[in-house]
Coordinates of C-alpha atoms in Angstrom, one line a residue:
Chain A
M294 CA 51.9 19.7 29.1
S295 CA 55.5 19.1 30.3
Y296 CA 56.6 19.4 33.9
P297 CA 60.0 20.1 35.4
S298 CA 61.4 17.2 37.4
I299 CA 61.4 17.0 41.2
Q300 CA 65.1 17.7 41.1
E301 CA 64.6 20.8 38.9
I302 CA 61.9 22.1 41.2
G303 CA 64.1 21.5 44.2
D304 CA 67.0 23.4 42.6
E305 CA 64.6 26.2 41.8
I306 CA 63.4 26.4 45.4
V307 CA 67.0 26.4 46.7
E308 CA 67.8 29.3 44.3
E309 CA 64.7 31.2 45.5
F310 CA 65.6 30.9 49.1
S311 CA 69.2 31.8 48.6
W312 CA 68.1 35.4 48.2
F313 CA 67.2 35.6 51.9
S314 CA 69.8 36.3 54.5
S315 CA 67.7 36.5 57.7
W316 CA 65.3 33.9 59.1
E317 CA 62.5 36.5 59.1
E318 CA 62.7 37.0 55.3
K319 CA 62.9 33.3 54.7
Y320 CA 59.8 32.6 56.8
E321 CA 57.9 35.5 55.4
H322 CA 58.5 34.0 52.0
L323 CA 57.4 30.6 53.3
I324 CA 54.3 32.1 54.8
E325 CA 53.5 33.8 51.5
M326 CA 53.8 30.5 49.7
G327 CA 51.4 29.0 52.2
R328 CA 48.9 31.7 51.5
Q329 CA 49.2 31.2 47.8
L330 CA 48.6 27.4 48.0
P331 CA 45.3 26.9 46.3
I332 CA 42.9 26.3 49.1
I333 CA 41.7 22.8 49.2
D334 CA 38.1 22.3 48.6
E335 CA 36.3 22.0 52.0
A336 CA 34.8 18.8 50.7
Y337 CA 38.3 17.3 50.8
K338 CA 38.9 18.3 54.4
T339 CA 37.5 15.2 55.8
D340 CA 38.8 13.1 58.7
D341 CA 40.0 10.3 56.4
R342 CA 42.2 12.9 54.6
L343 CA 43.5 14.3 57.9
V344 CA 47.1 13.7 58.8
R345 CA 47.1 14.0 62.6
G346 CA 49.8 15.9 64.3
C347 CA 49.8 17.0 67.9
Q348 CA 50.6 20.6 67.1
S349 CA 49.1 21.3 63.7
R350 CA 46.9 19.4 61.2
V351 CA 47.4 18.6 57.6
W352 CA 44.9 17.5 55.0
L353 CA 46.1 15.5 52.0
H354 CA 44.2 14.4 48.9
A355 CA 45.9 12.4 46.2
E356 CA 44.7 11.2 42.8
S357 CA 46.1 10.1 39.5
E358 CA 45.9 12.1 36.4
D359 CA 47.5 11.1 33.1
Q360 CA 50.1 8.7 34.6
R361 CA 51.0 11.4 37.2
V362 CA 50.0 11.8 40.8
V363 CA 48.3 15.0 41.8
F364 CA 48.3 16.2 45.4
R365 CA 46.1 18.8 47.1
A366 CA 46.9 19.7 50.6
D367 CA 46.2 22.2 53.4
S368 CA 47.1 22.9 57.0
D369 CA 45.6 24.9 59.8
A370 CA 49.0 26.4 60.7
I371 CA 50.5 28.8 58.2
I372 CA 54.2 27.8 58.6
T373 CA 53.3 24.2 58.2
K374 CA 51.1 25.2 55.2
G375 CA 54.2 26.9 53.7
I376 CA 56.1 23.7 53.8
V377 CA 53.1 21.8 52.6
A378 CA 53.1 24.2 49.6
L379 CA 56.8 23.4 48.9
L380 CA 56.2 19.7 49.0
V381 CA 53.1 19.9 46.8
R382 CA 55.0 22.1 44.3
A383 CA 57.8 19.6 44.1
L384 CA 55.8 16.3 44.1
S385 CA 52.5 17.1 42.5
H386 CA 52.1 16.2 38.8
Q387 CA 55.1 13.9 39.0
P388 CA 55.3 10.2 37.9
A389 CA 54.7 7.9 40.8
E390 CA 58.1 6.3 40.5
D391 CA 59.9 9.6 40.9
I392 CA 57.8 10.5 44.0
V393 CA 58.8 7.2 45.6
R394 CA 62.4 7.7 44.8
S395 CA 62.6 11.5 45.8
D396 CA 64.9 12.4 48.7
L397 CA 63.6 16.0 49.3
S398 CA 67.1 17.1 50.3
F399 CA 66.2 20.7 49.1
I400 CA 64.2 21.1 52.4
D401 CA 67.5 20.5 54.2
T402 CA 69.5 22.8 51.9
I403 CA 67.2 25.7 52.5
G404 CA 67.4 25.1 56.3
L405 CA 63.9 23.9 57.0
K406 CA 64.7 20.4 57.9
A407 CA 63.8 20.9 61.6
H408 CA 60.1 21.1 60.5
L409 CA 60.4 17.6 59.2
S410 CA 61.6 16.2 62.6
P411 CA 59.2 13.7 64.1
T412 CA 59.3 15.6 67.4
R413 CA 57.7 18.6 65.8
S414 CA 54.5 16.5 65.6
N415 CA 53.1 18.9 63.0
G416 CA 51.9 16.2 60.6
L417 CA 54.5 16.8 57.9
V418 CA 56.5 13.6 58.4
S419 CA 53.3 11.5 58.1
M420 CA 52.2 13.6 55.1
I421 CA 55.4 12.8 53.2
Q422 CA 55.0 9.1 54.1
Q423 CA 51.4 9.1 52.8
M424 CA 52.4 10.9 49.6
K425 CA 55.0 8.2 48.9
Q426 CA 52.7 5.5 50.0
Y427 CA 50.0 6.7 47.6
A428 CA 52.6 6.9 44.8
G429 CA 53.8 3.4 45.6
S430 CA 50.3 2.0 45.4
Q431 CA 50.0 3.5 41.9
L432 CA 53.1 1.6 40.8
N433 CA 51.7 -1.7 41.8
H434 CA 48.6 -1.3 39.7
Chain B
M162 CA 72.7 19.0 104.5
T163 CA 71.0 18.2 107.8
A164 CA 68.6 21.0 107.7
Q165 CA 65.8 20.7 110.2
L166 CA 62.4 19.5 109.0
P167 CA 60.2 22.6 108.7
D168 CA 56.7 22.6 110.2
N169 CA 53.7 23.6 108.1
Q170 CA 54.0 27.3 109.0
S171 CA 57.8 27.3 108.2
W172 CA 57.0 25.8 104.8
R173 CA 54.9 28.9 104.1
K174 CA 57.2 31.5 105.5
G175 CA 60.6 30.1 104.6
S176 CA 63.7 29.9 106.7
I177 CA 65.6 32.9 105.4
A178 CA 64.6 36.1 107.3
E179 CA 65.8 38.8 104.8
T180 CA 64.0 39.7 101.6
V181 CA 64.7 37.3 98.7
D182 CA 67.0 38.7 96.0
W183 CA 65.2 37.1 93.1
E184 CA 67.8 38.3 90.5
K185 CA 70.6 36.7 92.5
L186 CA 68.6 33.5 93.0
R187 CA 68.5 33.0 89.3
N188 CA 72.3 32.2 89.5
D189 CA 71.4 28.9 91.2
F190 CA 69.8 27.8 88.0
P191 CA 72.7 27.5 85.5
I192 CA 70.5 26.8 82.5
L193 CA 68.9 30.3 82.7
Q194 CA 72.2 31.8 81.7
R195 CA 72.1 30.2 78.2
Q196 CA 71.4 31.8 74.9
V197 CA 68.8 30.4 72.4
N198 CA 68.9 31.4 68.7
G199 CA 71.1 34.3 69.6
H200 CA 68.9 35.6 72.4
P201 CA 68.9 35.2 76.1
L202 CA 66.7 32.3 77.0
A203 CA 63.3 33.4 78.4
Y204 CA 62.0 30.1 79.9
L205 CA 58.3 30.4 80.2
D206 CA 57.4 26.8 80.0
N207 CA 57.5 26.0 83.7
A208 CA 54.1 24.3 83.7
A209 CA 55.5 21.6 81.5
S210 CA 58.6 21.2 83.6
A211 CA 60.6 23.4 85.9
Q212 CA 64.4 24.0 85.8
K213 CA 66.6 22.7 88.5
P214 CA 69.0 24.6 90.9
W215 CA 72.6 23.3 91.1
Q216 CA 71.9 22.0 94.5
V217 CA 69.7 19.2 93.1
K218 CA 72.5 18.1 90.8
E219 CA 75.1 18.4 93.6
A220 CA 73.0 16.2 95.9
E221 CA 72.6 13.5 93.2
Q222 CA 76.3 13.7 92.4
A223 CA 77.2 13.3 96.1
L224 CA 75.1 10.2 96.2
Y225 CA 76.9 8.7 93.3
D226 CA 80.3 9.8 94.5
H227 CA 80.0 8.8 98.2
Y228 CA 77.2 6.5 99.3
Y229 CA 75.4 5.0 96.3
A230 CA 74.1 1.4 96.9
N231 CA 70.7 -0.2 96.7
V232 CA 68.4 0.8 99.5
H233 CA 66.4 -1.3 102.1
R234 CA 68.6 -4.3 101.5
G235 CA 72.3 -4.4 102.5
V236 CA 73.8 -4.5 105.9
H237 CA 76.8 -2.7 104.6
T238 CA 77.6 1.0 105.3
L239 CA 76.8 2.3 101.9
S240 CA 73.4 0.7 101.8
Q241 CA 72.7 2.0 105.3
E242 CA 73.7 5.5 104.3
G243 CA 71.8 5.4 101.1
T244 CA 68.6 4.1 102.8
D245 CA 68.9 6.8 105.5
A246 CA 69.1 9.5 102.8
F247 CA 66.2 7.9 100.8
E248 CA 64.0 7.8 103.9
E249 CA 65.1 11.3 104.8
A250 CA 63.6 12.3 101.4
R251 CA 60.3 10.7 102.4
A252 CA 60.3 12.6 105.7
W253 CA 60.8 15.9 103.8
V254 CA 58.0 15.1 101.3
A255 CA 55.7 14.2 104.2
S256 CA 56.6 17.6 105.8
F257 CA 56.1 19.5 102.5
I258 CA 52.5 18.2 102.2
N259 CA 51.9 18.0 105.9
A260 CA 51.1 14.3 105.8
P261 CA 50.4 12.9 109.3
E262 CA 52.8 10.0 108.8
K263 CA 55.7 9.5 106.4
E264 CA 54.5 5.9 105.7
E265 CA 51.5 7.6 103.8
V266 CA 54.0 8.9 101.3
I267 CA 54.4 6.5 98.3
F268 CA 57.2 7.2 95.9
T269 CA 56.1 6.9 92.2
K270 CA 57.4 7.8 88.8
G271 CA 55.2 10.9 88.7
T272 CA 51.6 12.1 88.6
T273 CA 50.5 9.8 85.8
D274 CA 52.0 6.8 87.6
G275 CA 50.2 7.7 90.9
I276 CA 46.8 8.0 89.1
N277 CA 47.3 4.7 87.3
L278 CA 48.3 3.1 90.6
L279 CA 44.9 4.2 92.1
A280 CA 43.0 3.3 88.9
Y281 CA 44.3 -0.3 89.0
T282 CA 43.9 -0.8 92.8
F283 CA 41.0 1.4 94.0
G284 CA 39.3 1.4 90.6
L285 CA 39.4 -2.3 90.0
D286 CA 38.6 -3.3 93.6
Y287 CA 35.9 -0.8 94.4
L288 CA 34.0 0.1 91.3
K289 CA 30.9 -1.8 90.1
P290 CA 28.7 -1.4 87.1
G291 CA 26.8 1.8 87.3
D292 CA 29.1 3.4 89.8
E293 CA 30.2 6.9 88.9
I294 CA 33.6 8.5 88.8
L295 CA 33.4 12.2 88.8
L296 CA 36.0 14.2 86.9
T297 CA 36.1 17.8 85.7
G298 CA 36.2 19.2 82.2
M299 CA 39.7 20.6 82.8
E300 CA 41.5 17.3 83.5
H301 CA 44.8 16.5 82.0
H302 CA 44.6 13.3 79.9
A303 CA 46.4 11.5 82.7
N304 CA 43.3 12.0 84.9
I305 CA 40.9 10.9 82.1
V306 CA 42.3 7.9 80.3
P307 CA 43.2 5.7 83.3
W308 CA 39.6 6.0 84.5
Q309 CA 38.2 5.3 81.0
L310 CA 40.3 2.1 81.0
V311 CA 39.0 1.1 84.4
A312 CA 35.5 2.1 83.5
R313 CA 35.7 -0.2 80.5
R314 CA 36.6 -3.1 82.7
T315 CA 34.3 -2.5 85.6
G316 CA 31.2 -1.0 84.0
A317 CA 31.6 2.2 86.0
V318 CA 30.5 5.5 84.3
I319 CA 32.4 8.7 84.0
K320 CA 30.7 12.0 84.8
V321 CA 32.2 15.4 84.1
V322 CA 31.8 18.8 85.8
P323 CA 31.5 21.3 83.0
V324 CA 33.8 24.3 82.6
L325 CA 32.3 27.8 82.3
E326 CA 33.4 30.4 79.7
N327 CA 35.8 32.2 82.1
G328 CA 37.6 28.9 82.9
T329 CA 36.1 28.1 86.2
L330 CA 34.1 25.0 87.1
D331 CA 30.3 25.0 87.0
L332 CA 29.7 24.4 90.7
E333 CA 25.9 24.2 90.4
S334 CA 26.4 21.3 88.0
F335 CA 29.0 19.8 90.4
D336 CA 26.4 19.9 93.3
K337 CA 24.0 18.0 91.1
L338 CA 26.4 15.5 89.6
L339 CA 27.7 14.5 93.0
S340 CA 25.4 11.8 94.3
E341 CA 25.2 8.5 96.2
K342 CA 26.3 6.8 92.9
T343 CA 29.6 8.7 93.0
K344 CA 32.3 6.4 94.2
L345 CA 35.3 8.8 93.5
L346 CA 35.9 12.4 92.9
S347 CA 39.2 12.7 90.9
M348 CA 40.0 16.3 90.1
V349 CA 42.7 18.7 89.2
W350 CA 43.6 21.4 91.8
V351 CA 45.2 23.8 89.4
S352 CA 44.5 23.6 85.7
N353 CA 47.7 23.2 83.6
S354 CA 46.2 25.0 80.6
L355 CA 44.0 27.7 82.2
G356 CA 45.8 28.4 85.4
T357 CA 42.5 28.1 87.3
I358 CA 42.8 27.3 91.0
N359 CA 39.7 25.2 91.7
P360 CA 37.7 25.7 94.9
V361 CA 39.0 22.4 96.4
D362 CA 38.0 23.3 99.9
Y363 CA 34.4 23.5 99.0
M364 CA 34.4 20.6 96.6
V365 CA 36.3 18.2 98.8
Q366 CA 34.0 19.0 101.8
K367 CA 31.0 18.5 99.6
A368 CA 32.3 15.1 98.5
K369 CA 33.2 14.1 102.0
S370 CA 29.8 15.0 103.3
L371 CA 28.4 12.3 101.0
G372 CA 31.2 9.9 101.9
V373 CA 32.9 10.1 98.5
P374 CA 36.7 9.7 98.5
V375 CA 38.7 12.3 96.7
L376 CA 41.8 12.1 94.6
L377 CA 43.5 15.5 94.0
D378 CA 45.8 16.0 91.1
A379 CA 48.3 18.5 92.5
A380 CA 50.8 18.4 89.6
Q381 CA 50.3 22.1 88.9
A382 CA 49.5 23.1 92.5
A383 CA 52.5 21.7 94.4
P384 CA 55.0 23.9 92.6
H385 CA 53.2 27.1 93.4
L386 CA 51.0 26.7 96.6
A387 CA 51.5 25.5 100.1
V388 CA 50.0 22.0 100.3
D389 CA 48.4 20.7 103.5
V390 CA 46.7 17.3 103.0
Q391 CA 45.3 17.4 106.5
A392 CA 43.6 20.8 106.0
L393 CA 42.4 19.6 102.6
D394 CA 41.2 16.3 104.1
V395 CA 41.8 14.6 100.7
D396 CA 42.1 10.8 100.6
F397 CA 44.7 10.8 97.9
L398 CA 47.0 13.5 96.4
V399 CA 49.5 13.1 93.5
F400 CA 52.2 15.2 92.0
S401 CA 55.5 15.1 90.1
A402 CA 58.9 16.1 91.3
H403 CA 60.1 17.6 88.0
K404 CA 57.6 20.4 88.1
V405 CA 58.7 21.2 91.6
I406 CA 62.4 22.0 90.6
G407 CA 63.2 18.3 91.2
P408 CA 64.4 15.4 89.0
T409 CA 62.3 13.7 86.3
G410 CA 60.8 10.3 86.7
F411 CA 60.0 10.8 90.3
G412 CA 56.8 11.6 92.0
V413 CA 54.6 11.3 95.1
L414 CA 51.3 9.6 95.9
Y415 CA 49.9 10.5 99.3
G416 CA 47.1 8.3 100.6
K417 CA 45.4 8.1 103.9
R418 CA 46.6 5.1 105.9
K419 CA 43.1 3.6 106.1
W420 CA 43.0 3.5 102.3
L421 CA 46.6 2.4 101.7
E422 CA 46.1 -0.5 104.2
K423 CA 42.9 -1.7 102.4
L424 CA 44.0 -1.4 98.8
P425 CA 45.8 -4.3 97.1
P426 CA 49.3 -3.9 95.9
F427 CA 49.7 -2.5 92.3
M428 CA 52.9 -4.1 91.1
G429 CA 54.5 -7.2 92.5
G430 CA 58.2 -7.7 92.9
G431 CA 61.1 -7.1 95.3
D432 CA 60.8 -4.7 98.3
M433 CA 57.0 -4.9 98.4
I434 CA 56.8 -8.4 100.0
D435 CA 56.9 -9.8 103.5
Q436 CA 57.0 -13.6 102.9
V437 CA 57.0 -15.2 99.5
R438 CA 55.7 -18.7 99.1
F439 CA 54.4 -20.3 96.0
E440 CA 51.2 -21.0 97.9
E441 CA 50.8 -17.5 99.2
T442 CA 52.7 -14.3 99.5
T443 CA 52.2 -11.7 102.2
F444 CA 53.0 -8.0 101.6
N445 CA 55.4 -5.6 103.2
A446 CA 54.2 -2.7 105.4
L447 CA 53.5 0.8 104.1
P448 CA 54.9 2.5 102.2
H449 CA 56.9 -0.4 100.7
K450 CA 53.8 -2.4 99.8
F451 CA 53.4 0.0 96.8
E452 CA 57.1 0.4 95.9
A453 CA 58.0 -2.8 94.0
G454 CA 61.5 -3.1 92.7
T455 CA 64.5 -0.9 93.2
P456 CA 63.2 2.6 93.5
H457 CA 64.4 5.8 91.8
I458 CA 67.1 6.5 94.5
S459 CA 68.7 9.5 92.9
G460 CA 65.3 10.9 92.2
A461 CA 64.4 10.9 95.9
I462 CA 67.8 12.4 96.9
G463 CA 67.5 15.1 94.2
F464 CA 64.0 15.9 95.2
C465 CA 64.9 16.2 98.8
A466 CA 67.5 18.8 97.8
A467 CA 64.9 20.6 95.8
L468 CA 62.5 20.7 98.8
K469 CA 65.3 22.0 101.0
F470 CA 65.8 24.8 98.5
L471 CA 62.1 25.7 98.5
A472 CA 62.0 25.5 102.3
Q473 CA 64.4 28.4 102.5
I474 CA 62.3 30.7 100.3
G475 CA 58.9 29.6 101.6
M476 CA 55.9 28.7 99.5
D477 CA 54.1 32.0 100.3
R478 CA 56.9 34.0 98.9
V479 CA 57.1 31.6 95.8
A480 CA 53.3 32.1 95.3
A481 CA 53.5 35.9 95.7
R482 CA 56.4 36.3 93.4
E483 CA 54.8 34.1 90.7
Q484 CA 51.4 35.8 91.1
A485 CA 53.0 39.2 90.5
L486 CA 54.8 38.0 87.4
G487 CA 51.7 36.3 86.0
E488 CA 49.5 39.4 86.5
L489 CA 52.1 41.7 85.1
C490 CA 52.3 39.5 82.0
R491 CA 48.5 39.6 81.6
T492 CA 48.4 43.4 82.0
K493 CA 51.2 44.0 79.5
L494 CA 49.7 41.5 77.0
R495 CA 46.4 43.2 77.2
E496 CA 47.9 46.7 76.6
A497 CA 50.1 45.6 73.7
F498 CA 47.7 43.3 71.9
P499 CA 44.0 44.4 72.1
E500 CA 43.0 41.5 69.8
L501 CA 44.6 38.9 72.1
R502 CA 42.2 36.4 73.6
F503 CA 42.9 34.9 77.0
I504 CA 41.7 31.4 77.5
G505 CA 41.0 31.1 81.2
E506 CA 40.3 34.2 83.2
A507 CA 39.3 32.7 86.6
P508 CA 39.6 35.1 89.4
E509 CA 41.7 32.6 91.4
R510 CA 44.6 31.6 89.3
V511 CA 48.3 30.8 89.2
A512 CA 50.8 32.3 86.8
V513 CA 49.7 30.4 83.8
V514 CA 48.8 32.7 80.9
S515 CA 47.0 30.9 78.0
F516 CA 46.0 32.9 75.0
L517 CA 45.4 33.1 71.2
L518 CA 46.9 35.9 69.1
G519 CA 44.1 36.9 66.7
E520 CA 43.7 34.2 64.1
A521 CA 47.3 33.0 64.4
H522 CA 47.7 29.3 65.0
P523 CA 49.5 28.5 68.3
Y524 CA 52.1 26.4 66.5
D525 CA 53.1 29.3 64.3
V526 CA 53.3 31.7 67.2
G527 CA 55.4 29.3 69.3
F528 CA 57.8 28.8 66.4
I529 CA 58.5 32.5 66.0
L530 CA 58.8 33.0 69.8
D531 CA 61.4 30.3 69.9
K532 CA 63.4 32.1 67.2
E533 CA 63.4 35.0 69.6
G534 CA 64.6 32.9 72.6
V535 CA 61.2 32.6 74.3
A536 CA 60.2 29.1 75.3
V537 CA 56.5 28.6 75.6
R538 CA 54.2 25.7 75.2
T539 CA 51.8 25.5 72.3
G540 CA 49.1 23.0 71.5
H541 CA 46.3 21.3 73.5
H542 CA 48.4 20.8 76.6
C543 CA 47.1 17.2 76.9
C544 CA 43.6 18.6 77.5
Q545 CA 41.8 17.9 74.3
P546 CA 38.3 17.8 75.8
L547 CA 39.0 21.3 77.3
M548 CA 40.2 22.7 74.0
D549 CA 37.1 21.2 72.3
R550 CA 35.0 23.0 74.9
F551 CA 36.5 26.3 73.9
K552 CA 36.3 25.2 70.2
I553 CA 40.0 26.0 69.7
P554 CA 42.9 23.8 68.4
G555 CA 45.1 24.8 71.3
T556 CA 46.7 27.8 72.9
V557 CA 50.0 29.6 73.4
R558 CA 50.9 29.2 77.1
A559 CA 53.4 31.2 79.0
S560 CA 53.8 29.8 82.5
F561 CA 56.0 31.3 85.2
A562 CA 58.2 30.2 88.0
F563 CA 59.6 32.3 90.9
Y564 CA 63.0 32.5 89.1
N565 CA 61.5 34.3 86.0
K566 CA 62.1 38.0 85.8
E567 CA 60.1 41.0 84.6
S568 CA 62.4 41.6 81.5
E569 CA 61.4 38.2 80.2
I570 CA 57.8 39.4 79.9
D571 CA 59.1 42.3 77.8
Q572 CA 61.0 39.8 75.7
L573 CA 57.8 37.8 75.2
I574 CA 55.9 41.0 74.2
A575 CA 58.6 42.0 71.6
A576 CA 58.6 38.4 70.2
L577 CA 54.8 38.4 70.0
A578 CA 54.9 41.7 68.1
K579 CA 57.2 40.1 65.6
A580 CA 54.9 37.1 65.3
Q581 CA 52.0 39.4 64.8
K582 CA 53.7 41.2 62.0
M583 CA 54.7 38.0 60.3
L584 CA 51.6 36.0 60.7
L585 CA 48.7 38.4 60.7
P586 CA 48.6 40.5 57.5

C-alpha cells in the first residue's frame, strides 16, 4: 500500500480548510474530524500513554509497522481531539525520518497554530514532541 | 491623596453618600472598553485576577515620576517621601482588615508567599512527628503543597475536612477531625472554584476552643467581603493584592503580634536585621523582621490606591452588587440550559459560578466563549483534589466583580448557546 507524503497530506488539509470563511465553520469541521478519529482502544488509555496537559489530556500510542510509524491517539476535549486527528492523519504511516523532519506548517496555514502554543497547556505540544521522539528512536535502531 | 483612614464601619458603608452609578464606574477600568475577537470584552475571570482602575496606575506613575527611591534607608527627601507612602499603604491595609496594629501587617508577594512563609517558620518550628495539620477538601494547591513539604520534613500528618455534594464542608467530620493532635487549622474562607463561603466564625471558634491556631486563606474573600481579623479572631490571614483590584506580585500576611514575635525569620537579608555580626545577628522589629530585601514598593503604593478606591464604594455595596450579578447569572443559566450542571451550590456563596455544560469538556467551552469575547476560566482551578472529589476534569467558571454588568451575562448565555450547538450534537 502506498501513502501520500506528509507534505501532500498537509497540502490536502490546507485545501480542505480553505473552503471555510468563518471560524465557526472551520471549528465545526475540526470537531467533525475529531469525532471521526478512530477511538483508541480503552486498553491503550493508560497513564504511561497519557500526555499531561493542565486543560485537556491526550493519549498517544506509537508502534512500528513495515518500516513506518503508526500512531493512535485520543483526547478528552473535542477541539484538542480534532487537532490530534489532523496530526495523526499527517504523521501516521510515515517513515520515521520524515516524521522527525516534518515542520507541520500546515497547522499554521489553516490558522490553528494558537492551539500548539505551550501556554494552552492542552497536551498537544508534548504530543508532537513524543511523536518525533518515538520516530527518532526508531531511526537509531 | 490624603484620604482619611476609614474605620471598620466606613469600610463597610463606603465614603460616597449617593447611590453608586455602576455603569459609570466601569469607565475607571480602561481595559473593560476593549474588544476581543470582534466582540466587546466580557471579563468574567475575576477570581483569577481582577482588573485595575486607572487610579492604581496613576499612583504608581506618580511614585516613579516624583518620589521614587529605596525605602527605610536613605536620609534624603525622596527616600523619606517614599517610605512615608510605603508605610501609609501598611496603615491602609491594617485598616482594611481591621488589624489592631499596623506592625502585624507583613507585606508579601501574594497569598502563596504568605502561606509558604508560615509553612517554613511556624511549620518547621512547631510541628513534630504525629502532629496534625487540618486542611479542607476545597483548598487551592497553594494551601496544600507547602504543608505537604513541611509534613515530609517534620513527620506531621495532614488531615482533610471532606466536601459535601452541594459544595459545603462536612462540619460533622470537622468536629471529629479537630483534636488535641491538631496543631494548625489552615483553611480557605471562600472557595475559588465553588464560590462557597465557609462558616469561618463557627470553625475558627471551635479551633480556638481547643487552642488550635488558625490560618485563613482570604485570597477569594478579601475582594468581595468586609474583613475583620479581630472579629474573626484568626491567628493568621493571607491574601493577594491583584485579586483586590491592586498590582500583581504584592500581598499581605496578617499575624497576631504574639505569633510574629515568636516565629523565626523566613528569609535573611537587608532590612530584616538589627545588628549583623559573623558571631550572631539580631533581627529587626516587626514588620521588618519578615520583609528581607528591597520590598515591592510600587506594589504597596498601587495597592494603597486600590484600597482608597474601594473605601469610597464600601465593601457592603461591593458584596451586594456582586451577589446580585452572581445570582442573576445562575438564574439565567438555569433557564437557558436545563442540562447544565452547577458544581457548588452552597447556600452561602460569592459570585463564582462553576458549571459543566452537558458532556462538553470545559476546555472546548472556554475556547468557544473566548471567540465570542467572553473570558472565563476553565480547568481544575488549581484544586485537583476537589475536582477528583466531584469526579470531573474541571469546570467552566464565570466569576464576577462589581464592575461587571448585566448585559455581560446575556453575552455569556449567547456564547454558551453557540458552544452547545457546536459541541453537543
